[in-house]
CSV table of C-alpha atoms and ligand atoms in Angstrom, one decimal:
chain,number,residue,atom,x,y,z
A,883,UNK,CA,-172.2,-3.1,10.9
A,884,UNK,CA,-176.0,-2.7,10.7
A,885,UNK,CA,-177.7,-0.9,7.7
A,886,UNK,CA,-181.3,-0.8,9.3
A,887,UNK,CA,-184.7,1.5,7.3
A,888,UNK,CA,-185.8,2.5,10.4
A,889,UNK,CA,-189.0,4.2,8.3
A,890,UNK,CA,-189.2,5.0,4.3
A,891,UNK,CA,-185.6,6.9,3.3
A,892,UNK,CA,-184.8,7.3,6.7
A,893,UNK,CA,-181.6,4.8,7.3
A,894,UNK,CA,-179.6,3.5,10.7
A,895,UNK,CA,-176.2,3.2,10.4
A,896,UNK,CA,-174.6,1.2,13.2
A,897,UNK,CA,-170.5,0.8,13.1
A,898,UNK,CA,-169.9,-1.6,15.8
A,899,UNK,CA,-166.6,-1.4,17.9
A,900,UNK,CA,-166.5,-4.7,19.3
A,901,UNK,CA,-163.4,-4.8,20.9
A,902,UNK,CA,-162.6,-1.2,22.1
A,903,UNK,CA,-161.8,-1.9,26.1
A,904,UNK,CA,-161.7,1.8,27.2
A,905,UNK,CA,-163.3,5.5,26.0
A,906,UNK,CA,-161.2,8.6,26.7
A,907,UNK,CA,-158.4,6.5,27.8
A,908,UNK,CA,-160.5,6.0,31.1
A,909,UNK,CA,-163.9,4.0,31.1
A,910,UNK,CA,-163.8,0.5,30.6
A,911,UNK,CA,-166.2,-0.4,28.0
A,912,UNK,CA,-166.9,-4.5,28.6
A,913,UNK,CA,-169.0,-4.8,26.1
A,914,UNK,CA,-167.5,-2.0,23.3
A,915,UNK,CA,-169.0,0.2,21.7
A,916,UNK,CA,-171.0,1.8,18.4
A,917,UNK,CA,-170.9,5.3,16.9
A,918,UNK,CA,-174.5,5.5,15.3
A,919,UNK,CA,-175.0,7.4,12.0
A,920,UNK,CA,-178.5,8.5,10.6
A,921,UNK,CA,-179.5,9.3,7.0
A,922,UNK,CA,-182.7,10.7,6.0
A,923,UNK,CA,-183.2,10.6,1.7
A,924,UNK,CA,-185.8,14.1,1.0
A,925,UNK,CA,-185.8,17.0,-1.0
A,926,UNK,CA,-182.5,17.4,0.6
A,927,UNK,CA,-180.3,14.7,1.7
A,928,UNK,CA,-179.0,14.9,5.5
A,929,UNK,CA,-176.6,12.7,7.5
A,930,UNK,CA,-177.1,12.9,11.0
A,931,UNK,CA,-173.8,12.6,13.1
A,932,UNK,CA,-170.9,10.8,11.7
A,933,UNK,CA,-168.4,8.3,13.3
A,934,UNK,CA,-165.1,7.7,14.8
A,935,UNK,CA,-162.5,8.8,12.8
A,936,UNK,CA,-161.4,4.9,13.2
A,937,UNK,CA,-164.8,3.8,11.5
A,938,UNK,CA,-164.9,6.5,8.2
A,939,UNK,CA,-164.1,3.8,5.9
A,940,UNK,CA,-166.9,2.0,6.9
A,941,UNK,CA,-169.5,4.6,7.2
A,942,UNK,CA,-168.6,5.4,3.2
A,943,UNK,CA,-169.1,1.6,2.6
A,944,UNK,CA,-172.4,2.0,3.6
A,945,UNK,CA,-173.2,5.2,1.6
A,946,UNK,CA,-172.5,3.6,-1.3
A,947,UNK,CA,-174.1,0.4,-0.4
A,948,UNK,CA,-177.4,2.6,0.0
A,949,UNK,CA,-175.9,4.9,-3.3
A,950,UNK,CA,-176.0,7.7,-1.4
A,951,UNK,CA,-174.9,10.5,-4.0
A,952,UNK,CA,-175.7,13.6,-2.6
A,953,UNK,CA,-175.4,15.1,1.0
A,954,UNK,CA,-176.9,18.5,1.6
A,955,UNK,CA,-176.5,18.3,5.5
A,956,UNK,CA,-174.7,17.0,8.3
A,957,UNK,CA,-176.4,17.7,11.7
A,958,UNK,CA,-173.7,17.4,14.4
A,959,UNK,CA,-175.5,17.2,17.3
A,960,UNK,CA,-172.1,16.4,19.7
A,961,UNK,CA,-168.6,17.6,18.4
A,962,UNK,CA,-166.6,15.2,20.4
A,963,UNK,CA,-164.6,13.0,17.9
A,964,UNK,CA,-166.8,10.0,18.2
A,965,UNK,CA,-169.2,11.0,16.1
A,966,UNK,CA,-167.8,14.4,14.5
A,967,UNK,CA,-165.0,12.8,13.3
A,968,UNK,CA,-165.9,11.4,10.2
A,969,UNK,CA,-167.2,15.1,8.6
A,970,UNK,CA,-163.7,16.6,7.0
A,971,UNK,CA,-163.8,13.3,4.8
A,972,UNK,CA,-167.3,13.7,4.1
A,973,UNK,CA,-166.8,17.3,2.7
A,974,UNK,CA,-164.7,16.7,1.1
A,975,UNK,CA,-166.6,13.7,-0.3
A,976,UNK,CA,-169.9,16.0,-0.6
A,977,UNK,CA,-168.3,19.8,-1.3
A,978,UNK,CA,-171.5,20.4,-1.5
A,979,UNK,CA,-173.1,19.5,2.2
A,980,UNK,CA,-173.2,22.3,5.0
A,981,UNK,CA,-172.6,21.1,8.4
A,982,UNK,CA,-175.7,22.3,10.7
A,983,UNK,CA,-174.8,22.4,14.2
A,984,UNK,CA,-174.7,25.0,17.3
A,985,UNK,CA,-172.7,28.5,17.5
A,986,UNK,CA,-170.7,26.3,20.1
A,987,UNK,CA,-170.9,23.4,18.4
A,988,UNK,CA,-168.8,25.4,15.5
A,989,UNK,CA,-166.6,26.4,17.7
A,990,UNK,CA,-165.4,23.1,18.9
A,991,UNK,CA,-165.9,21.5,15.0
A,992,UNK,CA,-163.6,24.9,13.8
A,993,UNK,CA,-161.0,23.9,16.8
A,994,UNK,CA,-160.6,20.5,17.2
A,995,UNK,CA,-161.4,19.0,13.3
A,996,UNK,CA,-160.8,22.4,11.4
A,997,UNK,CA,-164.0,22.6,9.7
A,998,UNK,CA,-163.9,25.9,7.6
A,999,UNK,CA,-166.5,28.4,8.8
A,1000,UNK,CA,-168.1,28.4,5.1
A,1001,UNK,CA,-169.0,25.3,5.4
A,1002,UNK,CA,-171.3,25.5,8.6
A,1003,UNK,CA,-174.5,26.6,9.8
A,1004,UNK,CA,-175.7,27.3,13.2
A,1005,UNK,CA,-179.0,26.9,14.3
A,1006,UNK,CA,-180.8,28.5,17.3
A,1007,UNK,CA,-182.6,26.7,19.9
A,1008,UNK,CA,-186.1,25.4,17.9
A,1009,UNK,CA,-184.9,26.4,14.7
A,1010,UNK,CA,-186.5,24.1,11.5
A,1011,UNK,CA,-184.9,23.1,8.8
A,1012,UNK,CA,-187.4,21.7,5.8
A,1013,UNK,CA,-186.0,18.9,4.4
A,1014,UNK,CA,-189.1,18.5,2.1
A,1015,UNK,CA,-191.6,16.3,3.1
A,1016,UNK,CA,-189.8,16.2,6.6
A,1017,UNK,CA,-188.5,18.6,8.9
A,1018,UNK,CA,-185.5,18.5,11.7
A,1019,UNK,CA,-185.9,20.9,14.5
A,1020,UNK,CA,-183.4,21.4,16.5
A,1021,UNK,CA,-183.0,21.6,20.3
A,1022,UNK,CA,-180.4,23.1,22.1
A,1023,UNK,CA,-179.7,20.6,25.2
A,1024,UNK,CA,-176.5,22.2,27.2
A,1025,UNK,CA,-174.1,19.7,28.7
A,1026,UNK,CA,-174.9,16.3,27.7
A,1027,UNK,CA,-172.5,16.0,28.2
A,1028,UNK,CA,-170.7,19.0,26.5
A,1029,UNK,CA,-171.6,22.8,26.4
A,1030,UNK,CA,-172.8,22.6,22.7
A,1031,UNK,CA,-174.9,19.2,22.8
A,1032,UNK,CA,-178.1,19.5,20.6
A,1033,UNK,CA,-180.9,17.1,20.0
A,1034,UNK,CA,-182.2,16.5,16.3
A,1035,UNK,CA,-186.1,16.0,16.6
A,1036,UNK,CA,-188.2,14.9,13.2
A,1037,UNK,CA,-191.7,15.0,14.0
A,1038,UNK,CA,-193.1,13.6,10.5
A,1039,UNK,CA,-190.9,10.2,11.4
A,1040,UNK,CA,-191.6,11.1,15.7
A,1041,UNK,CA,-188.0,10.2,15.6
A,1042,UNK,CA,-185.6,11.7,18.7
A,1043,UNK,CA,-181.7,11.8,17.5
A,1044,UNK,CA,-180.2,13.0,21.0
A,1045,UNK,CA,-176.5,11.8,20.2
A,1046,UNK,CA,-174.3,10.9,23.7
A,1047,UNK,CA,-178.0,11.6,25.5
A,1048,UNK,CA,-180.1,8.3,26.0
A,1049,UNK,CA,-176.9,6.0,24.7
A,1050,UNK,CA,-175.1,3.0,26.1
A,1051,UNK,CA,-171.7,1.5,25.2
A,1052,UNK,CA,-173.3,-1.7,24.2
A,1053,UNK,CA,-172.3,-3.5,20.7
A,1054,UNK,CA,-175.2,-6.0,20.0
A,1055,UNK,CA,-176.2,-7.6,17.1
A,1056,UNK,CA,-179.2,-6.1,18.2
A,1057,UNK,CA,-180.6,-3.0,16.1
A,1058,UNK,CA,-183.6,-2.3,18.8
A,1059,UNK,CA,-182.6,-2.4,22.4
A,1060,UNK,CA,-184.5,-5.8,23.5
A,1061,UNK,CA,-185.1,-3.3,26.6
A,1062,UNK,CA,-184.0,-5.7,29.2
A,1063,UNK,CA,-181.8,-6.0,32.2
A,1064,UNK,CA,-179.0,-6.0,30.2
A,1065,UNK,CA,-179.6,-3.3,28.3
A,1066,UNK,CA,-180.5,-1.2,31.8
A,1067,UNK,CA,-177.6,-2.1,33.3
A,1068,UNK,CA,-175.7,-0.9,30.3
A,1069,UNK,CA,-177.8,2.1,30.3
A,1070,UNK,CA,-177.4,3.4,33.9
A,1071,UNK,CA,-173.4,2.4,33.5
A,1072,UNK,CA,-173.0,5.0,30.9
A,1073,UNK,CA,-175.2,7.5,32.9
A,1074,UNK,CA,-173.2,7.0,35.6
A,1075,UNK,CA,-169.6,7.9,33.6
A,1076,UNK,CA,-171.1,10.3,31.0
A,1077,UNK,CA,-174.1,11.7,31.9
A,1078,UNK,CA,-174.3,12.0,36.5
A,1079,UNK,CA,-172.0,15.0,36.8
A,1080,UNK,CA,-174.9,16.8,34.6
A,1081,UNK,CA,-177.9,15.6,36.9
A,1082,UNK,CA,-179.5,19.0,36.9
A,1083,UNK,CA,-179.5,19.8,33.4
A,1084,UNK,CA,-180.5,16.3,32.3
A,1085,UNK,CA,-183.7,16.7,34.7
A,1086,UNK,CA,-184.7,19.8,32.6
A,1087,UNK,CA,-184.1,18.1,29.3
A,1088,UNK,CA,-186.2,15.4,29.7
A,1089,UNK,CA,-189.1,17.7,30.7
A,1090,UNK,CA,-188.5,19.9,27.1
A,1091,UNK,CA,-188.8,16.2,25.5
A,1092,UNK,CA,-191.7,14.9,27.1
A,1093,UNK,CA,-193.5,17.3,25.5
A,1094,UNK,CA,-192.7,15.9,21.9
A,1095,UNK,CA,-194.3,13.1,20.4
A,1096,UNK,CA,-191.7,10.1,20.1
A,1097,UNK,CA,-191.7,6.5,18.7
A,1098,UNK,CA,-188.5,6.3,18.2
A,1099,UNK,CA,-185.0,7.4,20.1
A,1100,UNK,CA,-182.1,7.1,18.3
A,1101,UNK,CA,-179.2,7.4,20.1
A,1102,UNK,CA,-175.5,7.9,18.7
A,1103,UNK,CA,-174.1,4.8,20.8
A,1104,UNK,CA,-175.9,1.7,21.3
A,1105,UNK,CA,-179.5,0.0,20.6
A,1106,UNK,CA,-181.9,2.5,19.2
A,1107,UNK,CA,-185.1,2.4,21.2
A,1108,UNK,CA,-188.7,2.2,19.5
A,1109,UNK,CA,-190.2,1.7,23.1
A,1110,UNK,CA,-188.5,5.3,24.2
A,1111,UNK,CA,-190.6,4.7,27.5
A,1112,UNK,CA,-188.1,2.3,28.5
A,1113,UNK,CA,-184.9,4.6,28.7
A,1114,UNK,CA,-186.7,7.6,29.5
A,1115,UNK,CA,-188.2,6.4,33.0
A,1116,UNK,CA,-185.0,4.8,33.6
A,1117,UNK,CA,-183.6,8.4,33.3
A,1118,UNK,CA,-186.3,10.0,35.3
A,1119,UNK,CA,-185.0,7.5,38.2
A,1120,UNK,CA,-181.3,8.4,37.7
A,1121,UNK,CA,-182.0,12.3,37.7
A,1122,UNK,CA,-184.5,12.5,40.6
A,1123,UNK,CA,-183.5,13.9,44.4
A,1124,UNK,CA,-184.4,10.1,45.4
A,1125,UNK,CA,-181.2,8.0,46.7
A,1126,UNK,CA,-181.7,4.3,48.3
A,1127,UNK,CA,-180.7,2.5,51.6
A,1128,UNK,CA,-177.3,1.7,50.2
A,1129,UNK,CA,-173.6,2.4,51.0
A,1130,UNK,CA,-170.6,2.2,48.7
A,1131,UNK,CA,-167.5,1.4,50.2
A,1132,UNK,CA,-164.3,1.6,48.0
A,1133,UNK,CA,-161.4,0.7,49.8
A,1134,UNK,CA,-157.8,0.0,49.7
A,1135,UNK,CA,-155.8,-2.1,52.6
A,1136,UNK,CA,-151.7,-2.7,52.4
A,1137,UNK,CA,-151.7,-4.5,55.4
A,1138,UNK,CA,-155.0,-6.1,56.6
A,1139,UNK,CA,-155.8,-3.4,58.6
A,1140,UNK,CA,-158.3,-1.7,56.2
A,1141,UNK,CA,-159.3,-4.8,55.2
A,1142,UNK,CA,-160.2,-6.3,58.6
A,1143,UNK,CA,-162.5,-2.6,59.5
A,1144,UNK,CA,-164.1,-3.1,55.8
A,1145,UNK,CA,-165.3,-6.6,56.6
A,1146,UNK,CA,-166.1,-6.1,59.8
A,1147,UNK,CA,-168.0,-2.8,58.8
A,1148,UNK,CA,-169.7,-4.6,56.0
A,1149,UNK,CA,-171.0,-7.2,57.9
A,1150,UNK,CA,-172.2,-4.3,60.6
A,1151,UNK,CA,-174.6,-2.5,57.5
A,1152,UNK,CA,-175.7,-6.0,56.6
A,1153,UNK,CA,-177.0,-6.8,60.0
A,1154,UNK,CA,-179.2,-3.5,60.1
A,1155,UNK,CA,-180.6,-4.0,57.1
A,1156,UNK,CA,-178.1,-1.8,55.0
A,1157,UNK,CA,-177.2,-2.7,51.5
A,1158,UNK,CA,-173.9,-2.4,50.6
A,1159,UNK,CA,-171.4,-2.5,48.0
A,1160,UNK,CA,-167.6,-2.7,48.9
A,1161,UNK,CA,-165.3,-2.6,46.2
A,1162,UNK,CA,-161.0,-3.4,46.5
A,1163,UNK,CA,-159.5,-0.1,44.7
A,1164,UNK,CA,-156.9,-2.2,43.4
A,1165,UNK,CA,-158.8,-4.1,40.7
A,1166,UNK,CA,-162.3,-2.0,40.5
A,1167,UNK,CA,-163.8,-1.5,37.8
A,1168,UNK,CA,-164.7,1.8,37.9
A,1169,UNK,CA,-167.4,2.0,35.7
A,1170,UNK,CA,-169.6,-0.5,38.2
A,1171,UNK,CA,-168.2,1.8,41.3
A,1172,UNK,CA,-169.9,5.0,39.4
A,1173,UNK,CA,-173.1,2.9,38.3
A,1174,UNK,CA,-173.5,2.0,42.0
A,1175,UNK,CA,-173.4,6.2,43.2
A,1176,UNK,CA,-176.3,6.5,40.8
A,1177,UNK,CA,-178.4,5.9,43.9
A,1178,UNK,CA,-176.5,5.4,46.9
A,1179,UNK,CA,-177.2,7.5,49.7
A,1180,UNK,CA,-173.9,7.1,51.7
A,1181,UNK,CA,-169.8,6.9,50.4
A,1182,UNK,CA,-167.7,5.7,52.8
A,1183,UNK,CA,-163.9,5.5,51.9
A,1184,UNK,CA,-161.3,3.2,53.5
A,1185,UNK,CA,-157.8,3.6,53.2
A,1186,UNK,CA,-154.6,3.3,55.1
A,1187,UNK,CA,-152.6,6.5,55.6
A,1188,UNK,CA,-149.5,6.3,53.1
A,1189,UNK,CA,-147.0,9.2,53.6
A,1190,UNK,CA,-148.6,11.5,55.5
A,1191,UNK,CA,-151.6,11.2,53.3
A,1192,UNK,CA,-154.7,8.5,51.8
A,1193,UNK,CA,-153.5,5.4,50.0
A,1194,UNK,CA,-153.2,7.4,46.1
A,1195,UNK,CA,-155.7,5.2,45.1
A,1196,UNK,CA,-158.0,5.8,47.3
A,1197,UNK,CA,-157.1,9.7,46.6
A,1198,UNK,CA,-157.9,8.6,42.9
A,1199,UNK,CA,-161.9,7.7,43.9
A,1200,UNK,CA,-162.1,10.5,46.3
A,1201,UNK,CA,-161.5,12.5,43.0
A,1202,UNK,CA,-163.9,10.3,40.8
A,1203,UNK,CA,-166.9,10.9,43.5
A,1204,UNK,CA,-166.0,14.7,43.1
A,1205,UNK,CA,-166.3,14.8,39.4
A,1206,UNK,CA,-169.3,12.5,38.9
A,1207,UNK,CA,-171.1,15.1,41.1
A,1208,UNK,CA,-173.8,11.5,42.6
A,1209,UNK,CA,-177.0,12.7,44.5
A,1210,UNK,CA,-175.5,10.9,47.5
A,1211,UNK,CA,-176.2,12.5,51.0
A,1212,UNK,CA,-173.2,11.3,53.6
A,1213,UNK,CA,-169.9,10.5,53.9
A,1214,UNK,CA,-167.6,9.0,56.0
A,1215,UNK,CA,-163.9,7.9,55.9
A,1216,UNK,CA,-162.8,4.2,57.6
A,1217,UNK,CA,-158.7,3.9,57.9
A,1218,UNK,CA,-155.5,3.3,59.8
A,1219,UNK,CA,-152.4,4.9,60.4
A,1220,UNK,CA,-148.9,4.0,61.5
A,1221,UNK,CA,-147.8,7.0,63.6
A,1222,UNK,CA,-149.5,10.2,61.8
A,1223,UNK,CA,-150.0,12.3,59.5
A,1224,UNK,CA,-153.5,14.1,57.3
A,1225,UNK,CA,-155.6,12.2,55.5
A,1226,UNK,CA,-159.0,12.6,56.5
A,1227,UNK,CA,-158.4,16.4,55.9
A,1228,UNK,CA,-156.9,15.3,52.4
A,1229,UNK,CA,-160.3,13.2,51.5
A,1230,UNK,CA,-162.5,15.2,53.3
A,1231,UNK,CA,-161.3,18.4,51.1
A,1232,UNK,CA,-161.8,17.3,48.2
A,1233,UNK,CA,-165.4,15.8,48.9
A,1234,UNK,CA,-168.3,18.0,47.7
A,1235,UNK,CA,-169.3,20.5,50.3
A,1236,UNK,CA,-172.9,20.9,49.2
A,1237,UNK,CA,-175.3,18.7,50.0
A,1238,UNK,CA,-173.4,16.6,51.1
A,1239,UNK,CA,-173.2,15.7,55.4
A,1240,UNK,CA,-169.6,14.0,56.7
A,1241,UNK,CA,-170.2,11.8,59.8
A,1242,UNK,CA,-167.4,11.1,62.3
A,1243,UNK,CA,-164.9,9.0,60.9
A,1244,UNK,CA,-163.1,5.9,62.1
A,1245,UNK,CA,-159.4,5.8,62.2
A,1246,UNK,CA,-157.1,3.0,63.9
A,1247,UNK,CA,-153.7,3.2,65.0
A,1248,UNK,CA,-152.4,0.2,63.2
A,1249,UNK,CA,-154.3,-3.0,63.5
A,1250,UNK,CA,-157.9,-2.4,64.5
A,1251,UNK,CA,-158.5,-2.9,68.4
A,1252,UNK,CA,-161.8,-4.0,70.6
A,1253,UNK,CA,-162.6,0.2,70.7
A,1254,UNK,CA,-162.1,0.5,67.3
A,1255,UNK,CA,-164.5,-2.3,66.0
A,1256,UNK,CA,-167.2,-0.5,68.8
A,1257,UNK,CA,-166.4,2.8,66.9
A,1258,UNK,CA,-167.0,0.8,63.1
A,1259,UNK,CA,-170.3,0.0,65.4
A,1260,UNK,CA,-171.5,2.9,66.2
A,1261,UNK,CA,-170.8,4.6,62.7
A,1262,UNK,CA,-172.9,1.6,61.1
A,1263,UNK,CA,-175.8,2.7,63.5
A,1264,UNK,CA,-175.2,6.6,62.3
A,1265,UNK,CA,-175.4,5.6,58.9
A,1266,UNK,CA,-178.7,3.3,59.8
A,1267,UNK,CA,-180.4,6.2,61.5
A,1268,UNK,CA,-179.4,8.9,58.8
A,1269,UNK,CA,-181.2,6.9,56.2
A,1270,UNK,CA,-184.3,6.0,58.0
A,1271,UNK,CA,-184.6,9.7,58.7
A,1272,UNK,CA,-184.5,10.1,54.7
A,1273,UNK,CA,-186.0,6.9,52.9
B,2528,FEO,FE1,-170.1,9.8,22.2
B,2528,FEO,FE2,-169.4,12.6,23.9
B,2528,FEO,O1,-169.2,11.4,22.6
């Protein structure tokens, strides 16, 4: 753990989670995680987010480290369990403190962790709460990655405490990001799974909080930033309309079939200048297969057909590239088939139908022949052309 005074009476709290391998049972976290906690000693005390419900032991530890012996608030910015989980302990602790979050933030805290409705207090968007000498105003910031995300702003301290927004599953030793390539690629990993499928709304954020003046961001997860420049371009990057001269290729072969039109395929988009990223559906990981739709501007699927249908794998990434919601432009689907059956209607179904173009497929009737290899070809020199036409 890390017990950092960020600025006078107003505390860090970083519970690291070294080992944790995966978040909501589905992102693999290589390099674990932290649930961040903030405490800020005024007039009135107030905690700002909690912890895993795994981690309460340790965030009382630290209270009493710093002799904490009062709480009068705890802002919870994100009710999912990572850092809400921690508050029936604490008020029970503190009968005293009043949790301050958003009417749909209560909801979920009411729900999910039965907070009694006495004990909370909603805020509006731009409400202030005086803490004394300080004061927290509260933004409401919709779907970051929930309906009822807030951000906690201080100006006295110029202190941002967005929660999930700006974080990174990355346990260091580190309090202050070191703002490196590490840290970015850490960064744009848990864009990618957390924060892409809410593109839109993350683009208007950032413009309400460019208008604040901020030293610091402290985020609920990961490094805190006192150069907030760093992760805030970085996010400008990730949200904008612009995508790159790339194509991601997940693919799945049973056979060598697939396998022999990937390779062939990739080495097609390499020749004309086409960056590309294949990855084998069997052992992806699929947090670096979402990092790399960040900017991509073509998906192109192989699979073999399996039953009348895709390969359930690649079914499985057809259904990731839905939900993630990238900015990518074009799709296409590379396969083989045995004697029949649907599976480019299957994968092209369930792929986006806005703003999104298909091109022209390539399928092979078992191994892949001299007129299928022309067809991989040609669909290399589609791709080519489309992205001239756009970068
Ligand atoms: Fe870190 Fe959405 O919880």
């Amino acid at each position: 753990m890390i017990i950092k005074e960020i600025k006078k009476d107003m505390y860090g709290f970083v519970l690291h989670d070294w080992s944790r391998k995966l978040f909501d049972e589905l992102i693999p976290l290589p390099d674990g995680t932290t649930y961040n906690s903030y405490f800020i000693k005024d007039n009135k005390s107030v905690l700002i987010d909690t912890a895993d419900p795994t981690k309460t032991e340790e965030l009382f530890a630290i209270l009493k480290e710093i002799d904490v012996a009062n709480i009068d608030y705890i802002v919870s910015n994100h009710s999912e369990q990572d850092h809400s989980g921690s508050i029936p302990a604490l008020l029970s602790a503190f009968p005293n403190a009043k949790v301050v979050t958003s009417e749909k933030g209560a909801g979920f805290l009411k729900s999910m962790l039965l907070v009694p409705q006495e004990k909370i207090m909603t805020v509006a968007d731009g409400e202030e709460l005086s803490l004394g000498a300080r004061t927290l105003k509260f933004l409401h910031t919709p779907w970051v990655h929930w309906p009822e995300t807030i951000v906690t702003f201080c100006p006295e301290e110029k202190t941002l405490f967005p929660c999930d927004f700006f974080g990174s599953h990355l346990a260091s030793s580190d309090f202050y990001a070191r703002c490196d390539e590490k840290q970015y690629i850490s960064s744009k990993r848990y864009y990618a799974e957390i924060m892409m499928p809410f593109r839109n709304n993350i683009s208007r954020h950032l413009g309400l909080i460019e208008d604040l003046s901020i030293d610091i961001i402290a985020p609920s997860h990961g490094p805190v930033y006192n150069n907030p420049s760093f992760i805030i371009d970085a996010y400008k990057d990730w949200v904008s309309d612009k995508v790159k001269n790339q194509v991601v290729l997940p693919y799945v072969s049973m056979h060598g079939s697939v396998a022999k039109m990937t390779e062939f395929f990739v080495d097609e988009l390499i020749k004309r200048g086409v960056e590309v990223k294949p990855f084998n559906l069997t052992s992806v990981d699929i947090g670096e297969l979402a990092m790399s739709l960040v900017d991509a501007a073509t998906l192109v699927l192989g699979s073999p057909m399996v039953l009348a249908g895709p390969h359930p794998v690649a079914l499985y990434a057809a259904y990731l590239f839905k939900i993630l919601r990238p900015k990518t432009r074009f799709a296409s689907v590379i396969g083989s088939f045995g004697w029949g059956g649907n599976m480019l209607k299957v994968i092209t179904d369930m792929l986006p139908t806005q703003g999104l173009e298909v091109i022209e497929p390539v399928m092979a009737k078992g191994y892949p022949k001299e007129e299928d290899f022309v067809k991989l070809q040609n669909l290399a020199e589609e791709i080519q052309k489309r992205h001239k036409e756009l970068i």
